[in-house]
Amino acid sequence: MSSGSAWEVNFDGIVGLTHNYAGLSFGNVASADHGGETSSPKQAALQGLEKAWALSEMGLRQAVLPPQERPHVPSLRRLGFAGSRDAVVIANAAQQAPHLLAAASSASCMWVANAATISPFADTDDGKTHITPANLCSMFHRSIEPPTTGRVLRAIFADDSFVHHQPLPAGTQFSDEGAANHTRFCADYGSAGVEFFVYGDDLNRDSVRPSKFPARQTLPACEAIARNHGLDSARVVYAQQNPQAIDAGVFHNDVIAVGNRSLLFHHELAFLDTAKVRAELNSALGAELEYIEVPAASVSLQDAVRSYLFNSQLLQVPGQGGTALVVPGECEEVGSVHRYLQELEAGDNSIHKVHYFNLRQSMNNGGGPACLRLRVVMTDRQITESRARVFLDEALYQDLRHWVEKHYRDAIAPADLVDPNLLVECRTALDELSQLLNIGSVYDFQLN
Ligand code: SUG
């Protein structure tokens, strides 16, 4: 496969119709801080689409992934909420366990960086692109996602150049949160790269681990994915997150580090042993990476988490040398971070331009630009062979805008989750969306 014909395609998650603030994610500071507030699903979806469209207009390859059906009635039924009609199941859950109804109503699948880990064809022993949906087993509201995620990914990446694996077995030993803890370094997207897996816990008795918040990714999970994907062990690097960072609210590595091609942008306290990380990455790649390390003295861990500075996208904009950095608008509001970014833009490094985007609705649940996207290296052929209409052009962007305007609510307060109309609205909208995107039947309500 010639390197010139491969692209990084950013698939952005479309925010779902039930986007709400239920404070579900322990260890995710924004989710806890905004729990109980009123959300705006419409604004959330439009903010996400604007970011995707802006990147597309810069000349980058941009695509979308659809949201899931929520509230997820099959999960409520599994938990013992019965009823001849779905509305009765929802009413029973609302009355007996409103927190479980909130969990089954979360639109968390929008953060598609947690949807799967993807190893492109250039890294694998059979020359195919390997995909493993994340089991997301550390939080109930996210553990509902994998079956539908798997069906959506199979519908989009359908030809035989893709291999779809089952999510890893559930159980904390194999807790896997997908691409949020996985980065790929390479000279060109189409040539063999180094895959970098970051975990919070190696499960060894004597290891250091966070004391306040959970580690959501384990080393055995990373190793199982590398085996399944047929990666060359000489080109895989594993690194442990700094437990201090997890305890400050860094629940995924993409909240404290981001990499692309031969650049790693990270906080001083991202990894337990930074010198070892660098030595291993350089040796696996056979070349020196560029490291931009942000000192804790310039940006504290707290400011990094408040601003989501590292939950950013490093992008190679066609026709421009260097790398563009896409960050959330909050980076302009946190003084230390804004000062740092101004210096970075002016300084002698490969990041030449910073783009700020308003993603406030998603940010309030702990999801910035990098959480909203799943990177897939694709050849022209893989793109043209996909029957799905998910690659963003002006017509699809306009269709999606109209679809959001037509179906989404302006506001959802916690008490609104008991409204059975939400389910009807969601199913009607998703039925239309699956036709618009030409992905066939992927939702439980379409299959049963
Ligand atoms: O898993 N928030 C998500 C945010 C995921 C961010 N993704 C990445 N860093 N890649 C999570 O914690 C909050 C839902 C709520 O509280 O209603 C939530 O699930």
Short mmCIF file of C-alpha atoms and ligand atoms in Angstrom, two decimals:
data_model
loop_
_atom_site.label_atom_id
_atom_site.label_comp_id
_atom_site.label_asym_id
_atom_site.label_seq_id
_atom_site.Cartn_x
_atom_site.Cartn_y
_atom_site.Cartn_z
CA MET A 1 0.00 0.00 0.00
CA SER A 2 1.63 3.28 -1.00
CA SER A 3 1.90 5.79 1.82
CA GLY A 4 0.64 8.64 -0.32
CA SER A 5 -2.81 7.10 -0.65
CA ALA A 6 -3.64 6.90 3.06
CA TRP A 7 -5.41 9.55 5.09
CA GLU A 8 -6.30 10.14 8.69
CA VAL A 9 -10.08 10.40 8.73
CA ASN A 10 -11.59 11.93 11.84
CA PHE A 11 -14.99 10.39 12.64
CA ASP A 12 -16.89 12.70 14.98
CA GLY A 13 -19.69 11.40 17.19
CA ILE A 14 -23.01 13.13 16.60
CA VAL A 15 -24.39 14.12 20.00
CA GLY A 16 -27.54 12.15 20.87
CA LEU A 17 -31.04 13.43 21.52
CA THR A 18 -30.93 12.75 25.27
CA HIS A 19 -27.69 14.64 26.02
CA ASN A 20 -28.09 15.48 29.71
CA TYR A 21 -26.19 16.14 32.90
CA ALA A 22 -26.66 13.32 35.39
CA GLY A 23 -23.28 13.36 37.15
CA LEU A 24 -22.68 9.72 36.22
CA SER A 25 -18.91 9.51 35.87
CA PHE A 26 -16.99 9.23 39.12
CA GLY A 27 -13.48 10.60 38.56
CA ASN A 28 -14.62 12.90 35.75
CA VAL A 29 -14.62 16.31 37.40
CA ALA A 30 -16.80 18.10 34.81
CA SER A 31 -19.49 15.38 34.94
CA ALA A 32 -19.63 15.65 38.74
CA ASP A 33 -19.62 19.47 38.74
CA HIS A 34 -22.45 19.82 36.21
CA GLY A 35 -24.64 16.94 37.42
CA GLY A 36 -28.24 18.12 37.87
CA GLU A 37 -28.01 21.05 35.45
CA THR A 38 -30.21 21.55 32.40
CA SER A 39 -28.57 20.62 29.09
CA SER A 40 -29.31 21.63 25.52
CA PRO A 41 -29.14 18.61 23.19
CA LYS A 42 -29.75 20.84 20.18
CA GLN A 43 -26.88 23.20 20.99
CA ALA A 44 -24.64 20.24 21.83
CA ALA A 45 -25.26 18.56 18.48
CA LEU A 46 -24.84 21.81 16.54
CA GLN A 47 -21.60 22.68 18.36
CA GLY A 48 -20.19 19.27 17.44
CA LEU A 49 -21.28 19.59 13.82
CA GLU A 50 -19.73 23.05 13.52
CA LYS A 51 -16.39 21.69 14.64
CA ALA A 52 -16.56 18.79 12.20
CA TRP A 53 -17.58 21.07 9.33
CA ALA A 54 -14.86 23.64 10.10
CA LEU A 55 -12.22 20.89 9.92
CA SER A 56 -13.70 19.64 6.69
CA GLU A 57 -13.54 23.15 5.27
CA MET A 58 -9.85 23.29 6.19
CA GLY A 59 -9.39 20.40 3.76
CA LEU A 60 -9.21 17.59 6.32
CA ARG A 61 -10.96 14.24 5.88
CA GLN A 62 -13.96 14.34 8.16
CA ALA A 63 -16.77 11.86 8.81
CA VAL A 64 -19.48 11.26 11.41
CA LEU A 65 -20.69 8.41 13.62
CA PRO A 66 -24.37 8.24 14.62
CA PRO A 67 -25.62 8.34 18.22
CA GLN A 68 -27.45 5.46 19.93
CA GLU A 69 -30.98 4.78 21.06
CA ARG A 70 -31.67 6.20 24.53
CA PRO A 71 -33.17 5.53 26.96
CA HIS A 72 -32.01 2.01 26.27
CA VAL A 73 -35.08 -0.04 27.14
CA PRO A 74 -33.43 -3.48 26.59
CA SER A 75 -30.96 -2.61 29.39
CA LEU A 76 -33.78 -1.54 31.69
CA ARG A 77 -35.62 -4.80 30.99
CA ARG A 78 -32.42 -6.77 31.78
CA LEU A 79 -32.38 -5.02 35.14
CA GLY A 80 -35.88 -6.24 35.93
CA PHE A 81 -38.07 -3.28 34.98
CA ALA A 82 -40.95 -5.00 33.24
CA GLY A 83 -43.90 -3.82 31.22
CA SER A 84 -45.94 -4.79 28.19
CA ARG A 85 -45.07 -1.45 26.60
CA ASP A 86 -41.73 0.37 26.67
CA ALA A 87 -43.42 3.41 28.25
CA VAL A 88 -44.38 1.23 31.22
CA VAL A 89 -40.79 0.00 31.60
CA ILE A 90 -39.61 3.62 31.67
CA ALA A 91 -42.29 4.60 34.21
CA ASN A 92 -41.30 1.68 36.46
CA ALA A 93 -37.62 2.57 36.30
CA ALA A 94 -38.42 6.25 36.92
CA GLN A 95 -40.36 5.33 40.02
CA GLN A 96 -38.13 2.62 41.47
CA ALA A 97 -34.60 3.64 40.42
CA PRO A 98 -34.35 7.06 38.73
CA HIS A 99 -30.53 6.81 38.77
CA LEU A 100 -30.73 3.70 36.56
CA LEU A 101 -33.10 5.45 34.17
CA ALA A 102 -30.59 8.34 34.02
CA ALA A 103 -27.77 5.90 33.25
CA ALA A 104 -29.83 4.19 30.52
CA SER A 105 -30.57 7.65 29.08
CA SER A 106 -26.99 8.96 28.84
CA ALA A 107 -25.84 10.14 25.42
CA SER A 108 -22.28 9.15 26.33
CA CYS A 109 -21.69 7.30 23.05
CA MET A 110 -21.01 10.76 21.52
CA TRP A 111 -17.45 10.48 22.91
CA VAL A 112 -16.35 8.15 20.16
CA ALA A 113 -12.71 8.24 21.24
CA ASN A 114 -14.02 5.54 23.59
CA ALA A 115 -15.86 3.60 20.90
CA ALA A 116 -12.99 1.38 19.76
CA THR A 117 -9.27 0.84 19.28
CA ILE A 118 -8.25 0.78 15.64
CA SER A 119 -4.98 -0.52 14.20
CA PRO A 120 -4.50 0.47 10.57
CA PHE A 121 -3.49 -2.03 7.88
CA ALA A 122 0.13 -0.81 7.87
CA ASP A 123 0.70 -2.03 11.45
CA THR A 124 -0.93 -5.46 11.37
CA ASP A 125 0.43 -8.86 10.38
CA ASP A 126 -2.33 -9.55 7.83
CA GLY A 127 -2.32 -6.08 6.27
CA LYS A 128 -5.94 -5.45 7.31
CA THR A 129 -7.37 -2.75 9.55
CA HIS A 130 -8.33 -4.24 12.93
CA ILE A 131 -11.14 -2.83 15.05
CA THR A 132 -12.02 -3.70 18.66
CA PRO A 133 -15.01 -1.93 20.20
CA ALA A 134 -14.18 -0.93 23.78
CA ASN A 135 -16.03 -2.92 26.47
CA LEU A 136 -16.39 0.25 28.61
CA CYS A 137 -17.07 -2.04 31.55
CA SER A 138 -15.96 0.37 34.27
CA MET A 139 -19.20 2.39 34.21
CA PHE A 140 -22.69 0.93 33.74
CA HIS A 141 -23.98 3.82 31.60
CA ARG A 142 -21.11 3.29 29.14
CA SER A 143 -21.15 -0.52 29.23
CA ILE A 144 -24.43 -0.37 27.27
CA GLU A 145 -22.67 1.05 24.21
CA PRO A 146 -20.52 -1.76 22.69
CA PRO A 147 -23.15 -3.95 20.92
CA THR A 148 -24.61 -1.04 18.92
CA THR A 149 -21.14 0.46 18.42
CA GLY A 150 -20.02 -2.85 16.90
CA ARG A 151 -22.96 -2.90 14.49
CA VAL A 152 -22.38 0.72 13.43
CA LEU A 153 -18.66 0.10 12.81
CA ARG A 154 -19.42 -3.04 10.77
CA ALA A 155 -21.93 -1.09 8.67
CA ILE A 156 -19.41 1.64 7.89
CA PHE A 157 -16.21 -0.42 7.61
CA ALA A 158 -17.80 -3.23 5.69
CA ASP A 159 -15.33 -4.46 3.09
CA ASP A 160 -12.89 -7.27 3.69
CA SER A 161 -9.95 -4.94 4.32
CA PHE A 162 -11.39 -4.59 7.86
CA VAL A 163 -11.39 -7.16 10.67
CA HIS A 164 -13.95 -6.65 13.44
CA HIS A 165 -13.20 -8.18 16.84
CA GLN A 166 -15.53 -8.73 19.77
CA PRO A 167 -15.09 -6.30 22.68
CA LEU A 168 -12.78 -7.80 25.33
CA PRO A 169 -14.53 -9.93 27.95
CA ALA A 170 -16.24 -7.78 30.57
CA GLY A 171 -14.71 -7.70 34.04
CA THR A 172 -12.42 -5.15 35.60
CA GLN A 173 -9.30 -7.13 34.62
CA PHE A 174 -9.90 -6.23 30.96
CA SER A 175 -11.38 -2.78 31.43
CA ASP A 176 -10.93 -1.04 28.08
CA GLU A 177 -11.85 2.51 27.08
CA GLY A 178 -10.63 2.44 23.50
CA ALA A 179 -8.73 5.02 21.48
CA ALA A 180 -8.74 7.57 24.33
CA ASN A 181 -5.80 5.57 25.69
CA HIS A 182 -4.20 4.67 22.36
CA THR A 183 -2.02 6.77 20.06
CA ARG A 184 -0.25 5.94 16.84
CA PHE A 185 3.04 7.44 15.72
CA CYS A 186 4.30 7.15 12.14
CA ALA A 187 6.26 8.90 9.41
CA ASP A 188 3.27 8.75 7.02
CA TYR A 189 -0.21 7.48 7.78
CA GLY A 190 0.18 4.65 5.30
CA SER A 191 3.55 3.36 6.55
CA ALA A 192 4.16 1.09 9.54
CA GLY A 193 3.73 2.95 12.80
CA VAL A 194 4.27 2.53 16.52
CA GLU A 195 1.18 1.92 18.63
CA PHE A 196 1.27 3.47 22.08
CA PHE A 197 -1.07 2.07 24.75
CA VAL A 198 -1.49 3.93 28.04
CA TYR A 199 -3.04 2.20 31.06
CA GLY A 200 -3.94 3.28 34.57
CA ASP A 201 -3.44 -0.08 36.30
CA ASP A 202 -1.22 -3.08 35.50
CA LEU A 203 -2.97 -5.15 38.20
CA ASN A 204 0.33 -6.08 39.87
CA ARG A 205 0.02 -6.16 43.64
CA ASP A 206 2.90 -3.83 44.35
CA SER A 207 2.24 -1.22 41.68
CA VAL A 208 1.36 2.33 42.50
CA ARG A 209 -2.22 3.23 41.67
CA PRO A 210 -4.57 6.18 42.15
CA SER A 211 -6.12 6.48 45.60
CA LYS A 212 -9.10 8.73 44.94
CA PHE A 213 -10.47 7.92 41.49
CA PRO A 214 -10.57 4.67 39.47
CA ALA A 215 -8.10 3.72 36.76
CA ARG A 216 -10.28 2.86 33.78
CA GLN A 217 -7.77 1.09 31.49
CA THR A 218 -5.73 -1.99 32.42
CA LEU A 219 -2.47 -3.27 30.96
CA PRO A 220 -3.93 -6.78 30.33
CA ALA A 221 -6.64 -5.12 28.20
CA CYS A 222 -4.02 -3.28 26.12
CA GLU A 223 -1.98 -6.47 25.66
CA ALA A 224 -5.02 -8.45 24.54
CA ILE A 225 -5.85 -5.83 21.91
CA ALA A 226 -2.27 -5.78 20.60
CA ARG A 227 -2.39 -9.61 20.29
CA ASN A 228 -5.78 -9.62 18.56
CA HIS A 229 -4.70 -6.94 16.12
CA GLY A 230 -1.55 -8.84 15.12
CA LEU A 231 0.81 -6.01 16.06
CA ASP A 232 4.57 -6.45 15.95
CA SER A 233 5.65 -6.38 19.61
CA ALA A 234 8.80 -4.43 18.67
CA ARG A 235 6.52 -1.62 17.51
CA VAL A 236 4.22 -1.47 20.53
CA VAL A 237 4.91 0.65 23.62
CA TYR A 238 2.97 0.45 26.88
CA ALA A 239 3.09 3.19 29.49
CA GLN A 240 1.48 3.74 32.86
CA GLN A 241 -0.42 6.93 33.56
CA ASN A 242 0.71 8.97 36.51
CA PRO A 243 -1.69 8.05 39.37
CA GLN A 244 -1.45 11.65 40.57
CA ALA A 245 -2.99 12.75 37.25
CA ILE A 246 -5.86 10.25 37.54
CA ASP A 247 -6.56 11.56 41.04
CA ALA A 248 -6.69 15.10 39.62
CA GLY A 249 -9.43 14.06 37.15
CA VAL A 250 -7.42 12.60 34.26
CA PHE A 251 -9.70 9.59 33.71
CA HIS A 252 -8.34 8.94 30.19
CA ASN A 253 -4.86 9.56 28.79
CA ASP A 254 -6.34 11.87 26.14
CA VAL A 255 -7.10 14.35 28.93
CA ILE A 256 -3.36 14.85 29.49
CA ALA A 257 -1.53 13.91 26.25
CA VAL A 258 -2.11 13.86 22.50
CA GLY A 259 0.08 12.55 19.71
CA ASN A 260 0.11 12.53 15.95
CA ARG A 261 2.69 11.35 13.39
CA SER A 262 6.00 12.10 15.11
CA LEU A 263 4.82 14.59 17.73
CA LEU A 264 3.78 13.96 21.34
CA PHE A 265 2.26 16.91 23.21
CA HIS A 266 1.89 16.10 26.90
CA HIS A 267 1.86 17.41 30.45
CA GLU A 268 4.90 16.91 32.67
CA LEU A 269 2.82 14.69 34.98
CA ALA A 270 1.06 12.61 32.32
CA PHE A 271 3.15 9.45 32.70
CA LEU A 272 4.64 7.62 35.65
CA ASP A 273 8.06 7.47 33.98
CA THR A 274 8.46 10.01 31.16
CA ALA A 275 12.12 9.22 30.42
CA LYS A 276 11.24 5.55 29.87
CA VAL A 277 8.29 6.48 27.63
CA ARG A 278 10.54 8.60 25.43
CA ALA A 279 13.33 6.06 25.20
CA GLU A 280 10.89 3.28 24.27
CA LEU A 281 9.00 5.36 21.70
CA ASN A 282 12.19 6.56 20.01
CA SER A 283 13.60 3.06 19.90
CA ALA A 284 10.37 1.51 18.53
CA LEU A 285 10.05 4.19 15.86
CA GLY A 286 13.76 4.14 15.04
CA ALA A 287 13.77 7.91 15.09
CA GLU A 288 13.53 10.73 17.60
CA LEU A 289 9.97 11.99 18.15
CA GLU A 290 9.32 15.64 18.85
CA TYR A 291 8.15 16.07 22.44
CA ILE A 292 6.38 19.19 23.61
CA GLU A 293 6.15 18.86 27.36
CA VAL A 294 4.11 21.38 29.33
CA PRO A 295 5.71 21.98 32.74
CA ALA A 296 3.48 21.79 35.82
CA ALA A 297 4.94 25.16 36.80
CA SER A 298 3.32 26.72 33.69
CA VAL A 299 0.02 24.77 33.71
CA SER A 300 -1.05 22.89 36.84
CA LEU A 301 -2.82 19.54 36.57
CA GLN A 302 -5.97 21.30 37.78
CA ASP A 303 -5.77 23.90 34.99
CA ALA A 304 -5.07 21.19 32.43
CA VAL A 305 -8.24 19.37 33.55
CA ARG A 306 -10.36 22.56 33.75
CA SER A 307 -9.31 23.72 30.28
CA TYR A 308 -8.90 20.30 28.59
CA LEU A 309 -5.76 21.69 26.92
CA PHE A 310 -4.59 18.19 25.99
CA ASN A 311 -7.97 16.91 24.86
CA SER A 312 -7.08 18.53 21.60
CA GLN A 313 -6.51 17.48 18.02
CA LEU A 314 -3.12 17.71 16.31
CA LEU A 315 -3.86 18.09 12.62
CA GLN A 316 -1.88 18.21 9.43
CA VAL A 317 -3.79 20.81 7.44
CA PRO A 318 -3.31 20.32 3.68
CA GLY A 319 -1.26 23.05 2.08
CA GLN A 320 0.11 24.25 5.43
CA GLY A 321 3.40 23.17 6.92
CA GLY A 322 3.47 22.28 10.59
CA THR A 323 0.66 21.13 12.82
CA ALA A 324 -2.57 22.84 13.85
CA LEU A 325 -3.93 22.36 17.36
CA VAL A 326 -7.71 22.27 17.87
CA VAL A 327 -8.63 23.07 21.47
CA PRO A 328 -11.86 23.79 23.38
CA GLY A 329 -12.86 27.42 24.01
CA GLU A 330 -12.23 26.88 27.74
CA CYS A 331 -8.49 27.13 26.93
CA GLU A 332 -9.01 30.85 26.31
CA GLU A 333 -10.67 31.28 29.70
CA VAL A 334 -8.06 29.62 31.91
CA GLY A 335 -5.31 32.24 32.19
CA SER A 336 -2.28 29.95 32.55
CA VAL A 337 -3.37 27.86 29.57
CA HIS A 338 -4.13 30.80 27.32
CA ARG A 339 -0.72 32.34 28.07
CA TYR A 340 0.94 29.00 27.38
CA LEU A 341 -0.85 28.61 24.05
CA GLN A 342 0.08 32.10 22.91
CA GLU A 343 3.73 31.32 23.60
CA LEU A 344 3.42 27.95 21.91
CA GLU A 345 1.97 29.48 18.75
CA ALA A 346 4.78 32.01 18.56
CA GLY A 347 7.53 29.58 19.58
CA ASP A 348 9.97 27.37 17.75
CA ASN A 349 8.09 24.08 17.48
CA SER A 350 5.87 22.36 14.96
CA ILE A 351 2.54 23.67 16.33
CA HIS A 352 2.02 26.83 14.31
CA LYS A 353 -1.67 27.57 14.82
CA VAL A 354 -4.23 27.09 17.61
CA HIS A 355 -7.95 26.90 16.77
CA TYR A 356 -10.49 27.42 19.57
CA PHE A 357 -13.94 25.79 19.33
CA ASN A 358 -17.03 26.24 21.47
CA LEU A 359 -17.96 22.73 22.63
CA ARG A 360 -19.35 23.81 25.99
CA GLN A 361 -22.28 21.39 26.05
CA SER A 362 -20.00 18.37 25.66
CA MET A 363 -17.24 19.87 27.81
CA ASN A 364 -19.64 20.14 30.75
CA ASN A 365 -19.74 16.34 30.79
CA GLY A 366 -15.97 16.00 30.38
CA GLY A 367 -15.74 15.65 26.60
CA GLY A 368 -13.54 17.93 24.49
CA PRO A 369 -12.50 17.92 20.80
CA ALA A 370 -10.43 14.73 21.11
CA CYS A 371 -13.16 12.82 22.97
CA LEU A 372 -15.57 13.58 20.16
CA ARG A 373 -13.45 11.99 17.46
CA LEU A 374 -12.24 8.54 16.45
CA ARG A 375 -9.27 8.49 14.09
CA VAL A 376 -9.20 5.94 11.30
CA VAL A 377 -6.39 5.74 8.76
CA MET A 378 -8.05 4.93 5.43
CA THR A 379 -6.97 4.54 1.83
CA ASP A 380 -8.88 6.22 -0.99
CA ARG A 381 -10.20 2.81 -1.88
CA GLN A 382 -11.49 2.08 1.62
CA ILE A 383 -13.24 5.44 1.59
CA THR A 384 -14.86 5.01 -1.82
CA GLU A 385 -15.86 1.40 -1.12
CA SER A 386 -17.85 2.31 1.99
CA ARG A 387 -21.54 2.31 1.16
CA ALA A 388 -22.28 4.47 4.17
CA ARG A 389 -22.85 8.17 3.59
CA VAL A 390 -20.80 9.33 6.56
CA PHE A 391 -17.99 11.32 4.91
CA LEU A 392 -18.80 14.97 5.43
CA ASP A 393 -19.46 17.22 2.48
CA GLU A 394 -21.58 20.34 2.29
CA ALA A 395 -24.76 18.39 1.42
CA LEU A 396 -24.38 15.96 4.34
CA TYR A 397 -23.53 18.80 6.71
CA GLN A 398 -26.71 20.66 5.68
CA ASP A 399 -28.81 17.49 5.93
CA LEU A 400 -27.48 16.82 9.44
CA ARG A 401 -28.13 20.40 10.54
CA HIS A 402 -31.73 20.18 9.35
CA TRP A 403 -32.15 16.80 10.98
CA VAL A 404 -30.94 18.21 14.32
CA GLU A 405 -33.16 21.33 14.02
CA LYS A 406 -36.16 19.13 13.28
CA HIS A 407 -35.78 16.50 16.00
CA TYR A 408 -33.75 17.81 18.96
CA ARG A 409 -35.07 19.42 22.11
CA ASP A 410 -33.72 22.80 23.16
CA ALA A 411 -33.42 21.72 26.78
CA ILE A 412 -33.45 18.66 29.02
CA ALA A 413 -33.66 19.02 32.80
CA PRO A 414 -33.07 15.92 34.97
CA ALA A 415 -36.81 15.58 35.61
CA ASP A 416 -37.50 15.38 31.85
CA LEU A 417 -35.89 11.94 31.62
CA VAL A 418 -39.11 10.34 32.89
CA ASP A 419 -40.98 11.61 29.81
CA PRO A 420 -41.79 8.56 27.61
CA ASN A 421 -41.99 10.84 24.56
CA LEU A 422 -38.20 11.13 24.62
CA LEU A 423 -37.94 7.50 23.53
CA VAL A 424 -40.41 8.01 20.69
CA GLU A 425 -38.62 11.18 19.55
CA CYS A 426 -35.26 9.43 19.68
CA ARG A 427 -36.41 6.37 17.69
CA THR A 428 -38.13 8.50 15.05
CA ALA A 429 -35.01 10.62 14.59
CA LEU A 430 -32.60 7.66 14.50
CA ASP A 431 -34.72 5.78 12.00
CA GLU A 432 -34.47 8.80 9.72
CA LEU A 433 -30.75 9.19 10.42
CA SER A 434 -29.89 5.59 9.60
CA GLN A 435 -31.52 6.10 6.19
CA LEU A 436 -29.77 9.44 5.69
CA LEU A 437 -26.41 7.82 6.47
CA ASN A 438 -27.25 4.62 4.57
CA ILE A 439 -26.09 2.33 7.38
CA GLY A 440 -29.01 -0.11 7.35
CA SER A 441 -30.58 -1.41 10.58
CA VAL A 442 -28.21 -1.02 13.52
CA TYR A 443 -30.48 -0.16 16.45
CA ASP A 444 -32.25 -2.62 18.76
CA PHE A 445 -35.62 -1.07 17.91
CA GLN A 446 -34.95 -1.72 14.22
CA LEU A 447 -33.82 -5.30 14.74
CA ASN A 448 -36.45 -6.63 17.15
O1 SUG B 1 -16.77 8.49 30.13
N1 SUG B 1 -18.66 11.42 30.41
C1 SUG B 1 -17.70 10.63 29.67
C2 SUG B 1 -16.68 11.52 29.02
C3 SUG B 1 -15.79 10.76 28.09
C4 SUG B 1 -14.67 11.58 27.56
N2 SUG B 1 -13.91 10.85 26.63
C5 SUG B 1 -12.57 10.92 26.47
N3 SUG B 1 -11.79 11.49 27.36
N4 SUG B 1 -12.05 10.37 25.45
C6 SUG B 1 -17.01 9.62 30.57
O2 SUG B 1 -16.71 9.97 31.72
C7 SUG B 1 -20.71 11.82 31.66
C8 SUG B 1 -22.17 11.47 31.58
C9 SUG B 1 -22.98 12.12 32.68
O3 SUG B 1 -22.45 12.37 33.76
O4 SUG B 1 -24.19 12.34 32.46
C10 SUG B 1 -19.81 10.90 30.86
O5 SUG B 1 -20.13 9.74 30.66
#
